[in-house]
Amino acid sequence: MTLQSISRRNFLKQAGLYTAVGAISPSLLAAPKPLYSFACSAITWNGNDKQAIQDISSLGLTGIQIRANSYKEYKDKVDELKALLTQHKLQLAMFSSGNVDIDPAVEKSQLEMHVNHARFVKALGGHAIQLTNSSRPKDRQPTTEQLKRYAQLLNEVGKRAADEGIQAVYHNHMHQLGETPQEVDIILQNTNPKYIKFLLDIAHYWQGGGDPAKAARDYKSILHTLHIKDVKRPNPNHTDDPKSYQFVELGQGNMDLPAFFSTLNDIKFKGWAVIELDSVPDPSKTALQCNKISKEYLQSKVGAQF
């Protein structure tokens, strides 16, 4: 059969660019190869890091994000975890280092924790730690002073991490300081870009009322890492609450992911795009099955290469 006689759909099938999920966007077909790389977060495996490493490697991904539970398990046997990552050809794309809270009573202990995590990450061959918080006031908006204090603490953690050769990044998050775009902006305007970069979680940002594509453009100079996830609103289990939400596999929620990836190409993003699903939405599926759904969506709709 000659190329001329092959229909567009059959050509795409033979090229591996058409699946049961649907045809890839023509604009993305014409786009240059992305500069970013895909990783996957181990969070879906709920602490079973060995299984997460094996499964994420089987999906053909080259990077992984692991959580602070791995420090507790492997802090005295770093070589064992590093060998496991090497065996499965995975780079440590990001480490979830935990909270930076504005309570003065925990400031010292948290600084020590993040420094220890930074040393752990460096020993594993990683380059960055992710910072969150649990300091959002209940039933009211945080004040500008609270957001600025948080930014100051982020800067201090970032300096300590930099001394260890590790970059610290701020992760926007629902129900934390930085839930809304306005809060995120105050935080980032008061951080030192030398010490704190931005990890944009596109689903948290969208759920908080923002446009992730606009955020990627606005903060491109400090955009370090992405959490690529989808969200369904309202949560199918709580349809009586229009503000409820559930994180789901890519393509199963309300996010306009193709538009976001077009923006990444426009701004020439070069970091890690970490596929993340906080937990398995359907108990009948495994973490591997859920992340395979996300991978296949990216291949079919975004033209992702793994």
PDB file of C-alpha atoms in Angstrom:
ATOM      1  CA  MET A   1       0.000   0.000   0.000  1.00  0.00           C
ATOM      2  CA  THR A   2       1.408   3.400  -0.960  1.00  0.00           C
ATOM      3  CA  LEU A   3       1.450   6.320   1.413  1.00  0.00           C
ATOM      4  CA  GLN A   4      -0.889   8.200  -0.923  1.00  0.00           C
ATOM      5  CA  SER A   5      -3.567   5.540  -0.600  1.00  0.00           C
ATOM      6  CA  ILE A   6      -3.563   5.472   3.171  1.00  0.00           C
ATOM      7  CA  SER A   7      -6.375   7.430   4.788  1.00  0.00           C
ATOM      8  CA  ARG A   8      -5.451  10.021   7.407  1.00  0.00           C
ATOM      9  CA  ARG A   9      -6.806   7.823  10.179  1.00  0.00           C
ATOM     10  CA  ASN A  10      -4.904   4.751   8.976  1.00  0.00           C
ATOM     11  CA  PHE A  11      -1.739   6.798   8.633  1.00  0.00           C
ATOM     12  CA  LEU A  12      -2.080   8.005  12.183  1.00  0.00           C
ATOM     13  CA  LYS A  13      -2.669   4.439  13.355  1.00  0.00           C
ATOM     14  CA  GLN A  14       0.463   3.230  11.564  1.00  0.00           C
ATOM     15  CA  ALA A  15       2.400   6.138  13.031  1.00  0.00           C
ATOM     16  CA  GLY A  16       1.202   5.233  16.494  1.00  0.00           C
ATOM     17  CA  LEU A  17      -0.542   8.573  16.894  1.00  0.00           C
ATOM     18  CA  TYR A  18      -4.166   7.427  16.921  1.00  0.00           C
ATOM     19  CA  THR A  19      -5.687   5.320  19.661  1.00  0.00           C
ATOM     20  CA  ALA A  20      -9.071   4.383  20.978  1.00  0.00           C
ATOM     21  CA  VAL A  21      -8.950   7.523  23.097  1.00  0.00           C
ATOM     22  CA  GLY A  22      -9.080   9.765  20.030  1.00  0.00           C
ATOM     23  CA  ALA A  23      -7.033  11.560  17.411  1.00  0.00           C
ATOM     24  CA  ILE A  24      -4.218  13.878  18.357  1.00  0.00           C
ATOM     25  CA  SER A  25      -4.704  17.591  17.784  1.00  0.00           C
ATOM     26  CA  PRO A  26      -3.373  18.637  14.312  1.00  0.00           C
ATOM     27  CA  SER A  27      -1.674  21.677  15.860  1.00  0.00           C
ATOM     28  CA  LEU A  28       0.269  19.429  18.227  1.00  0.00           C
ATOM     29  CA  LEU A  29       1.243  17.130  15.350  1.00  0.00           C
ATOM     30  CA  ALA A  30       3.006  20.079  13.762  1.00  0.00           C
ATOM     31  CA  ALA A  31       4.638  21.243  16.998  1.00  0.00           C
ATOM     32  CA  PRO A  32       8.374  20.679  17.571  1.00  0.00           C
ATOM     33  CA  LYS A  33       9.466  17.978  19.981  1.00  0.00           C
ATOM     34  CA  PRO A  34       8.935  19.253  23.553  1.00  0.00           C
ATOM     35  CA  LEU A  35      11.916  20.264  25.652  1.00  0.00           C
ATOM     36  CA  TYR A  36      10.413  18.864  28.850  1.00  0.00           C
ATOM     37  CA  SER A  37      10.449  15.277  30.138  1.00  0.00           C
ATOM     38  CA  PHE A  38       7.715  13.207  31.770  1.00  0.00           C
ATOM     39  CA  ALA A  39       7.923  11.704  35.226  1.00  0.00           C
ATOM     40  CA  CYS A  40       5.335  10.131  37.522  1.00  0.00           C
ATOM     41  CA  SER A  41       4.601  10.660  41.200  1.00  0.00           C
ATOM     42  CA  ALA A  42       4.687   7.684  43.565  1.00  0.00           C
ATOM     43  CA  ILE A  43       1.845   9.192  45.602  1.00  0.00           C
ATOM     44  CA  THR A  44      -0.744   6.959  43.891  1.00  0.00           C
ATOM     45  CA  TRP A  45       0.985   3.888  45.377  1.00  0.00           C
ATOM     46  CA  ASN A  46       0.331   5.171  48.912  1.00  0.00           C
ATOM     47  CA  GLY A  47       3.805   4.574  50.344  1.00  0.00           C
ATOM     48  CA  ASN A  48       4.725   1.380  48.481  1.00  0.00           C
ATOM     49  CA  ASP A  49       7.769   2.910  46.815  1.00  0.00           C
ATOM     50  CA  LYS A  50       9.289  -0.336  45.565  1.00  0.00           C
ATOM     51  CA  GLN A  51       6.128  -1.151  43.642  1.00  0.00           C
ATOM     52  CA  ALA A  52       5.866   2.424  42.426  1.00  0.00           C
ATOM     53  CA  ILE A  53       9.417   2.336  41.060  1.00  0.00           C
ATOM     54  CA  GLN A  54       8.773  -0.946  39.272  1.00  0.00           C
ATOM     55  CA  ASP A  55       5.438   0.167  37.815  1.00  0.00           C
ATOM     56  CA  ILE A  56       6.545   3.638  36.746  1.00  0.00           C
ATOM     57  CA  SER A  57       9.551   2.135  34.994  1.00  0.00           C
ATOM     58  CA  SER A  58       7.285  -0.358  33.205  1.00  0.00           C
ATOM     59  CA  LEU A  59       5.309   2.573  31.785  1.00  0.00           C
ATOM     60  CA  GLY A  60       8.452   3.781  30.007  1.00  0.00           C
ATOM     61  CA  LEU A  61       8.861   6.926  32.086  1.00  0.00           C
ATOM     62  CA  THR A  62      12.314   8.226  32.986  1.00  0.00           C
ATOM     63  CA  GLY A  63      11.579  10.135  36.202  1.00  0.00           C
ATOM     64  CA  ILE A  64       9.837   9.669  39.522  1.00  0.00           C
ATOM     65  CA  GLN A  65       8.715  11.870  42.405  1.00  0.00           C
ATOM     66  CA  ILE A  66       8.927  10.218  45.806  1.00  0.00           C
ATOM     67  CA  ARG A  67       7.603  11.387  49.170  1.00  0.00           C
ATOM     68  CA  ALA A  68       9.079  11.959  52.606  1.00  0.00           C
ATOM     69  CA  ASN A  69       8.097   8.460  53.751  1.00  0.00           C
ATOM     70  CA  SER A  70      11.017   7.173  51.670  1.00  0.00           C
ATOM     71  CA  TYR A  71      13.412   9.191  53.838  1.00  0.00           C
ATOM     72  CA  LYS A  72      12.198   7.398  56.941  1.00  0.00           C
ATOM     73  CA  GLU A  73      12.674   4.022  55.271  1.00  0.00           C
ATOM     74  CA  TYR A  74      15.942   4.635  53.431  1.00  0.00           C
ATOM     75  CA  LYS A  75      17.825   7.388  55.283  1.00  0.00           C
ATOM     76  CA  ASP A  76      20.300   4.828  56.627  1.00  0.00           C
ATOM     77  CA  LYS A  77      20.467   2.803  53.422  1.00  0.00           C
ATOM     78  CA  VAL A  78      20.512   5.421  50.678  1.00  0.00           C
ATOM     79  CA  ASP A  79      22.610   3.227  48.398  1.00  0.00           C
ATOM     80  CA  GLU A  80      19.852   0.616  48.349  1.00  0.00           C
ATOM     81  CA  LEU A  81      17.261   3.089  47.086  1.00  0.00           C
ATOM     82  CA  LYS A  82      19.700   4.658  44.634  1.00  0.00           C
ATOM     83  CA  ALA A  83      20.506   1.217  43.219  1.00  0.00           C
ATOM     84  CA  LEU A  84      16.795   0.490  42.860  1.00  0.00           C
ATOM     85  CA  LEU A  85      16.264   3.693  40.891  1.00  0.00           C
ATOM     86  CA  THR A  86      19.291   2.947  38.711  1.00  0.00           C
ATOM     87  CA  GLN A  87      18.124  -0.619  38.101  1.00  0.00           C
ATOM     88  CA  HIS A  88      14.813   0.686  36.775  1.00  0.00           C
ATOM     89  CA  LYS A  89      16.423   3.560  34.846  1.00  0.00           C
ATOM     90  CA  LEU A  90      14.621   6.280  36.793  1.00  0.00           C
ATOM     91  CA  GLN A  91      15.870   9.725  37.764  1.00  0.00           C
ATOM     92  CA  LEU A  92      14.666  11.416  40.929  1.00  0.00           C
ATOM     93  CA  ALA A  93      12.647  14.220  39.366  1.00  0.00           C
ATOM     94  CA  MET A  94      11.335  15.640  42.642  1.00  0.00           C
ATOM     95  CA  PHE A  95      11.177  14.888  46.369  1.00  0.00           C
ATOM     96  CA  SER A  96       8.143  15.857  48.459  1.00  0.00           C
ATOM     97  CA  SER A  97       9.870  17.401  51.465  1.00  0.00           C
ATOM     98  CA  GLY A  98       6.764  18.433  53.406  1.00  0.00           C
ATOM     99  CA  ASN A  99       5.451  21.565  55.055  1.00  0.00           C
ATOM    100  CA  VAL A 100       6.933  24.944  55.851  1.00  0.00           C
ATOM    101  CA  ASP A 101       4.485  26.270  58.429  1.00  0.00           C
ATOM    102  CA  ILE A 102       4.346  29.825  59.751  1.00  0.00           C
ATOM    103  CA  ASP A 103       4.066  28.732  63.401  1.00  0.00           C
ATOM    104  CA  PRO A 104       7.300  29.934  65.105  1.00  0.00           C
ATOM    105  CA  ALA A 105       7.202  26.890  67.407  1.00  0.00           C
ATOM    106  CA  VAL A 106       8.007  24.520  64.530  1.00  0.00           C
ATOM    107  CA  GLU A 107      10.341  26.744  62.516  1.00  0.00           C
ATOM    108  CA  LYS A 108      13.605  25.261  63.805  1.00  0.00           C
ATOM    109  CA  SER A 109      12.543  21.622  63.537  1.00  0.00           C
ATOM    110  CA  GLN A 110      11.190  22.115  60.033  1.00  0.00           C
ATOM    111  CA  LEU A 111      14.398  23.769  58.847  1.00  0.00           C
ATOM    112  CA  GLU A 112      16.367  20.799  60.158  1.00  0.00           C
ATOM    113  CA  MET A 113      13.974  18.385  58.450  1.00  0.00           C
ATOM    114  CA  HIS A 114      14.302  20.056  55.049  1.00  0.00           C
ATOM    115  CA  VAL A 115      18.083  20.217  55.288  1.00  0.00           C
ATOM    116  CA  ASN A 116      18.152  16.497  56.043  1.00  0.00           C
ATOM    117  CA  HIS A 117      15.864  15.869  53.103  1.00  0.00           C
ATOM    118  CA  ALA A 118      18.083  17.973  50.828  1.00  0.00           C
ATOM    119  CA  ARG A 119      21.109  15.900  51.781  1.00  0.00           C
ATOM    120  CA  PHE A 120      19.118  12.720  51.162  1.00  0.00           C
ATOM    121  CA  VAL A 121      18.050  13.946  47.720  1.00  0.00           C
ATOM    122  CA  LYS A 122      21.599  14.898  46.788  1.00  0.00           C
ATOM    123  CA  ALA A 123      22.847  11.448  47.792  1.00  0.00           C
ATOM    124  CA  LEU A 124      20.194   9.930  45.502  1.00  0.00           C
ATOM    125  CA  GLY A 125      21.335  12.055  42.572  1.00  0.00           C
ATOM    126  CA  GLY A 126      18.293  14.346  42.718  1.00  0.00           C
ATOM    127  CA  HIS A 127      18.239  18.120  42.400  1.00  0.00           C
ATOM    128  CA  ALA A 128      15.071  19.526  43.988  1.00  0.00           C
ATOM    129  CA  ILE A 129      12.713  19.404  46.958  1.00  0.00           C
ATOM    130  CA  GLN A 130       9.041  20.382  47.009  1.00  0.00           C
ATOM    131  CA  LEU A 131       7.623  22.558  49.791  1.00  0.00           C
ATOM    132  CA  THR A 132       4.004  22.831  50.937  1.00  0.00           C
ATOM    133  CA  ASN A 133       2.267  24.063  54.131  1.00  0.00           C
ATOM    134  CA  SER A 134      -0.589  23.396  56.530  1.00  0.00           C
ATOM    135  CA  SER A 135      -0.924  26.983  57.753  1.00  0.00           C
ATOM    136  CA  ARG A 136      -4.152  28.102  56.103  1.00  0.00           C
ATOM    137  CA  PRO A 137      -6.570  29.629  58.627  1.00  0.00           C
ATOM    138  CA  LYS A 138      -9.897  27.851  58.988  1.00  0.00           C
ATOM    139  CA  ASP A 139     -13.012  29.585  57.646  1.00  0.00           C
ATOM    140  CA  ARG A 140     -11.236  32.764  56.520  1.00  0.00           C
ATOM    141  CA  GLN A 141      -8.759  34.060  53.993  1.00  0.00           C
ATOM    142  CA  PRO A 142      -5.104  34.363  54.994  1.00  0.00           C
ATOM    143  CA  THR A 143      -3.762  37.863  55.483  1.00  0.00           C
ATOM    144  CA  THR A 144      -1.092  39.406  53.295  1.00  0.00           C
ATOM    145  CA  GLU A 145       1.206  39.375  56.329  1.00  0.00           C
ATOM    146  CA  GLN A 146       0.748  35.612  56.727  1.00  0.00           C
ATOM    147  CA  LEU A 147       1.506  35.028  53.052  1.00  0.00           C
ATOM    148  CA  LYS A 148       4.615  37.207  53.262  1.00  0.00           C
ATOM    149  CA  ARG A 149       5.828  35.407  56.370  1.00  0.00           C
ATOM    150  CA  TYR A 150       5.404  32.117  54.538  1.00  0.00           C
ATOM    151  CA  ALA A 151       7.436  33.486  51.640  1.00  0.00           C
ATOM    152  CA  GLN A 152      10.203  34.542  54.052  1.00  0.00           C
ATOM    153  CA  LEU A 153      10.331  31.054  55.527  1.00  0.00           C
ATOM    154  CA  LEU A 154      10.428  29.538  52.042  1.00  0.00           C
ATOM    155  CA  ASN A 155      13.430  31.758  51.300  1.00  0.00           C
ATOM    156  CA  GLU A 156      15.210  30.518  54.407  1.00  0.00           C
ATOM    157  CA  VAL A 157      14.586  26.880  53.532  1.00  0.00           C
ATOM    158  CA  GLY A 158      15.677  27.631  49.973  1.00  0.00           C
ATOM    159  CA  LYS A 159      18.972  29.112  51.195  1.00  0.00           C
ATOM    160  CA  ARG A 160      19.673  26.091  53.381  1.00  0.00           C
ATOM    161  CA  ALA A 161      18.818  23.719  50.528  1.00  0.00           C
ATOM    162  CA  ALA A 162      21.048  25.676  48.126  1.00  0.00           C
ATOM    163  CA  ASP A 163      23.935  25.255  50.557  1.00  0.00           C
ATOM    164  CA  GLU A 164      23.468  21.512  50.032  1.00  0.00           C
ATOM    165  CA  GLY A 165      23.338  21.907  46.244  1.00  0.00           C
ATOM    166  CA  ILE A 166      19.565  21.425  46.039  1.00  0.00           C
ATOM    167  CA  GLN A 167      16.865  23.680  44.572  1.00  0.00           C
ATOM    168  CA  ALA A 168      13.731  24.285  46.659  1.00  0.00           C
ATOM    169  CA  VAL A 169      10.384  24.781  44.911  1.00  0.00           C
ATOM    170  CA  TYR A 170       7.033  26.042  46.161  1.00  0.00           C
ATOM    171  CA  HIS A 171       3.983  23.865  45.360  1.00  0.00           C
ATOM    172  CA  ASN A 172       0.591  25.614  45.159  1.00  0.00           C
ATOM    173  CA  HIS A 173      -2.159  23.606  46.835  1.00  0.00           C
ATOM    174  CA  MET A 174      -5.821  23.706  47.798  1.00  0.00           C
ATOM    175  CA  HIS A 175      -6.558  24.300  51.511  1.00  0.00           C
ATOM    176  CA  GLN A 176      -3.099  25.776  52.035  1.00  0.00           C
ATOM    177  CA  LEU A 177      -1.501  29.200  51.857  1.00  0.00           C
ATOM    178  CA  GLY A 178      -1.536  29.636  48.097  1.00  0.00           C
ATOM    179  CA  GLU A 179      -4.957  28.208  47.309  1.00  0.00           C
ATOM    180  CA  THR A 180      -5.998  31.052  44.975  1.00  0.00           C
ATOM    181  CA  PRO A 181      -4.050  32.702  42.144  1.00  0.00           C
ATOM    182  CA  GLN A 182      -3.941  35.937  44.134  1.00  0.00           C
ATOM    183  CA  GLU A 183      -2.364  34.189  47.126  1.00  0.00           C
ATOM    184  CA  VAL A 184       0.125  32.355  44.914  1.00  0.00           C
ATOM    185  CA  ASP A 185       1.180  35.658  43.377  1.00  0.00           C
ATOM    186  CA  ILE A 186       1.777  37.329  46.750  1.00  0.00           C
ATOM    187  CA  ILE A 187       3.898  34.371  47.844  1.00  0.00           C
ATOM    188  CA  LEU A 188       5.959  34.290  44.667  1.00  0.00           C
ATOM    189  CA  GLN A 189       6.400  38.074  44.573  1.00  0.00           C
ATOM    190  CA  ASN A 190       7.992  37.840  48.016  1.00  0.00           C
ATOM    191  CA  THR A 191      10.290  34.891  47.425  1.00  0.00           C
ATOM    192  CA  ASN A 192      13.840  35.143  46.134  1.00  0.00           C
ATOM    193  CA  PRO A 193      13.929  33.489  42.674  1.00  0.00           C
ATOM    194  CA  LYS A 194      17.481  32.370  43.378  1.00  0.00           C
ATOM    195  CA  TYR A 195      16.323  30.176  46.230  1.00  0.00           C
ATOM    196  CA  ILE A 196      12.685  29.406  45.419  1.00  0.00           C
ATOM    197  CA  LYS A 197      11.305  28.278  42.088  1.00  0.00           C
ATOM    198  CA  PHE A 198       7.698  27.361  41.260  1.00  0.00           C
ATOM    199  CA  LEU A 199       6.124  23.928  41.006  1.00  0.00           C
ATOM    200  CA  LEU A 200       2.804  24.581  39.266  1.00  0.00           C
ATOM    201  CA  ASP A 201       0.160  22.001  40.062  1.00  0.00           C
ATOM    202  CA  ILE A 202      -2.284  22.678  37.249  1.00  0.00           C
ATOM    203  CA  ALA A 203      -5.319  20.950  38.820  1.00  0.00           C
ATOM    204  CA  HIS A 204      -4.913  22.631  42.210  1.00  0.00           C
ATOM    205  CA  TYR A 205      -4.451  25.962  40.430  1.00  0.00           C
ATOM    206  CA  TRP A 206      -7.560  25.465  38.295  1.00  0.00           C
ATOM    207  CA  GLN A 207      -9.637  24.311  41.258  1.00  0.00           C
ATOM    208  CA  GLY A 208      -8.465  27.396  43.153  1.00  0.00           C
ATOM    209  CA  GLY A 209      -9.927  29.613  40.430  1.00  0.00           C
ATOM    210  CA  GLY A 210      -6.928  30.119  38.149  1.00  0.00           C
ATOM    211  CA  ASP A 211      -5.937  29.510  34.534  1.00  0.00           C
ATOM    212  CA  PRO A 212      -2.930  27.149  34.517  1.00  0.00           C
ATOM    213  CA  ALA A 213      -1.873  28.181  31.018  1.00  0.00           C
ATOM    214  CA  LYS A 214      -1.779  31.838  32.080  1.00  0.00           C
ATOM    215  CA  ALA A 215       0.190  30.892  35.198  1.00  0.00           C
ATOM    216  CA  ALA A 216       2.741  29.020  33.074  1.00  0.00           C
ATOM    217  CA  ARG A 217       3.208  32.128  30.940  1.00  0.00           C
ATOM    218  CA  ASP A 218       3.251  34.576  33.845  1.00  0.00           C
ATOM    219  CA  TYR A 219       5.791  32.605  35.894  1.00  0.00           C
ATOM    220  CA  LYS A 220       7.827  31.053  33.106  1.00  0.00           C
ATOM    221  CA  SER A 221      11.061  32.573  34.398  1.00  0.00           C
ATOM    222  CA  ILE A 222      10.770  30.619  37.671  1.00  0.00           C
ATOM    223  CA  LEU A 223       8.709  27.640  36.459  1.00  0.00           C
ATOM    224  CA  HIS A 224      10.721  24.630  37.582  1.00  0.00           C
ATOM    225  CA  THR A 225       8.368  21.629  37.617  1.00  0.00           C
ATOM    226  CA  LEU A 226       4.775  20.767  36.769  1.00  0.00           C
ATOM    227  CA  HIS A 227       2.233  18.463  38.342  1.00  0.00           C
ATOM    228  CA  ILE A 228       0.123  17.217  35.464  1.00  0.00           C
ATOM    229  CA  LYS A 229      -3.216  16.094  36.834  1.00  0.00           C
ATOM    230  CA  ASP A 230      -6.926  16.281  36.120  1.00  0.00           C
ATOM    231  CA  VAL A 231      -9.859  17.104  38.374  1.00  0.00           C
ATOM    232  CA  LYS A 232     -13.566  16.421  38.214  1.00  0.00           C
ATOM    233  CA  ARG A 233     -15.960  18.978  39.685  1.00  0.00           C
ATOM    234  CA  PRO A 234     -18.185  18.317  41.495  1.00  0.00           C
ATOM    235  CA  ASN A 235     -16.944  15.124  43.093  1.00  0.00           C
ATOM    236  CA  PRO A 236     -19.184  12.318  41.747  1.00  0.00           C
ATOM    237  CA  ASN A 237     -19.596  11.107  45.328  1.00  0.00           C
ATOM    238  CA  HIS A 238     -20.678  14.552  46.574  1.00  0.00           C
ATOM    239  CA  THR A 239     -22.781  16.033  43.781  1.00  0.00           C
ATOM    240  CA  ASP A 240     -24.793  17.998  46.333  1.00  0.00           C
ATOM    241  CA  ASP A 241     -21.759  20.237  46.861  1.00  0.00           C
ATOM    242  CA  PRO A 242     -20.854  22.171  43.669  1.00  0.00           C
ATOM    243  CA  LYS A 243     -17.459  23.086  45.161  1.00  0.00           C
ATOM    244  CA  SER A 244     -16.470  19.468  45.837  1.00  0.00           C
ATOM    245  CA  TYR A 245     -13.859  17.910  43.588  1.00  0.00           C
ATOM    246  CA  GLN A 246     -11.991  14.686  42.914  1.00  0.00           C
ATOM    247  CA  PHE A 247      -8.618  14.183  41.274  1.00  0.00           C
ATOM    248  CA  VAL A 248      -8.920  11.698  38.426  1.00  0.00           C
ATOM    249  CA  GLU A 249      -6.858  10.164  35.626  1.00  0.00           C
ATOM    250  CA  LEU A 250      -5.854  12.523  32.820  1.00  0.00           C
ATOM    251  CA  GLY A 251      -8.696  13.013  30.370  1.00  0.00           C
ATOM    252  CA  GLN A 252     -11.352  11.996  32.907  1.00  0.00           C
ATOM    253  CA  GLY A 253     -11.942  15.448  34.402  1.00  0.00           C
ATOM    254  CA  ASN A 254     -12.608  19.045  33.407  1.00  0.00           C
ATOM    255  CA  MET A 255      -9.095  20.299  32.615  1.00  0.00           C
ATOM    256  CA  ASP A 256      -8.264  21.550  29.108  1.00  0.00           C
ATOM    257  CA  LEU A 257      -4.971  19.690  28.952  1.00  0.00           C
ATOM    258  CA  PRO A 258      -4.228  20.060  25.198  1.00  0.00           C
ATOM    259  CA  ALA A 259      -4.436  23.850  25.540  1.00  0.00           C
ATOM    260  CA  PHE A 260      -2.059  23.766  28.485  1.00  0.00           C
ATOM    261  CA  PHE A 261       0.495  21.661  26.617  1.00  0.00           C
ATOM    262  CA  SER A 262       0.337  24.039  23.668  1.00  0.00           C
ATOM    263  CA  THR A 263       1.339  26.785  26.092  1.00  0.00           C
ATOM    264  CA  LEU A 264       4.285  24.696  27.323  1.00  0.00           C
ATOM    265  CA  ASN A 265       5.545  24.478  23.762  1.00  0.00           C
ATOM    266  CA  ASP A 266       5.074  28.229  23.321  1.00  0.00           C
ATOM    267  CA  ILE A 267       7.118  29.109  26.423  1.00  0.00           C
ATOM    268  CA  LYS A 268       9.699  26.380  25.707  1.00  0.00           C
ATOM    269  CA  PHE A 269       9.371  24.797  29.144  1.00  0.00           C
ATOM    270  CA  LYS A 270      12.379  22.555  29.890  1.00  0.00           C
ATOM    271  CA  GLY A 271      11.656  20.969  33.274  1.00  0.00           C
ATOM    272  CA  TRP A 272       9.907  17.847  34.505  1.00  0.00           C
ATOM    273  CA  ALA A 273       6.199  17.345  33.828  1.00  0.00           C
ATOM    274  CA  VAL A 274       5.198  14.977  36.630  1.00  0.00           C
ATOM    275  CA  ILE A 275       2.037  12.931  36.104  1.00  0.00           C
ATOM    276  CA  GLU A 276       0.314  12.925  39.475  1.00  0.00           C
ATOM    277  CA  LEU A 277      -2.803  11.248  40.849  1.00  0.00           C
ATOM    278  CA  ASP A 278      -3.196  11.622  44.608  1.00  0.00           C
ATOM    279  CA  SER A 279      -5.146   8.387  45.065  1.00  0.00           C
ATOM    280  CA  VAL A 280      -6.951   5.754  43.019  1.00  0.00           C
ATOM    281  CA  PRO A 281     -10.444   7.148  42.195  1.00  0.00           C
ATOM    282  CA  ASP A 282     -11.949   3.729  41.447  1.00  0.00           C
ATOM    283  CA  PRO A 283     -11.060   1.025  44.012  1.00  0.00           C
ATOM    284  CA  SER A 284     -11.358  -1.632  41.306  1.00  0.00           C
ATOM    285  CA  LYS A 285      -8.276  -0.210  39.568  1.00  0.00           C
ATOM    286  CA  THR A 286      -4.631  -0.350  40.603  1.00  0.00           C
ATOM    287  CA  ALA A 287      -2.221   2.578  40.729  1.00  0.00           C
ATOM    288  CA  LEU A 288      -0.498   1.176  37.648  1.00  0.00           C
ATOM    289  CA  GLN A 289      -3.756   0.963  35.691  1.00  0.00           C
ATOM    290  CA  CYS A 290      -4.697   4.531  36.593  1.00  0.00           C
ATOM    291  CA  ASN A 291      -1.353   5.965  35.539  1.00  0.00           C
ATOM    292  CA  LYS A 292      -1.424   3.911  32.343  1.00  0.00           C
ATOM    293  CA  ILE A 293      -4.730   5.607  31.488  1.00  0.00           C
ATOM    294  CA  SER A 294      -3.034   8.981  32.009  1.00  0.00           C
ATOM    295  CA  LYS A 295      -0.042   8.014  29.897  1.00  0.00           C
ATOM    296  CA  GLU A 296      -2.216   6.797  27.035  1.00  0.00           C
ATOM    297  CA  TYR A 297      -4.231   9.995  27.162  1.00  0.00           C
ATOM    298  CA  LEU A 298      -1.069  12.077  26.843  1.00  0.00           C
ATOM    299  CA  GLN A 299       0.097   9.985  23.912  1.00  0.00           C
ATOM    300  CA  SER A 300      -3.203  10.233  22.052  1.00  0.00           C
ATOM    301  CA  LYS A 301      -4.277  13.789  22.822  1.00  0.00           C
ATOM    302  CA  VAL A 302      -1.030  15.646  23.430  1.00  0.00           C
ATOM    303  CA  GLY A 303       1.404  13.692  21.287  1.00  0.00           C
ATOM    304  CA  ALA A 304       3.577  12.891  24.286  1.00  0.00           C
ATOM    305  CA  GLN A 305       6.693  10.821  23.687  1.00  0.00           C
ATOM    306  CA  PHE A 306       8.018   8.478  26.348  1.00  0.00           C
TER     307      PHE A 306
END
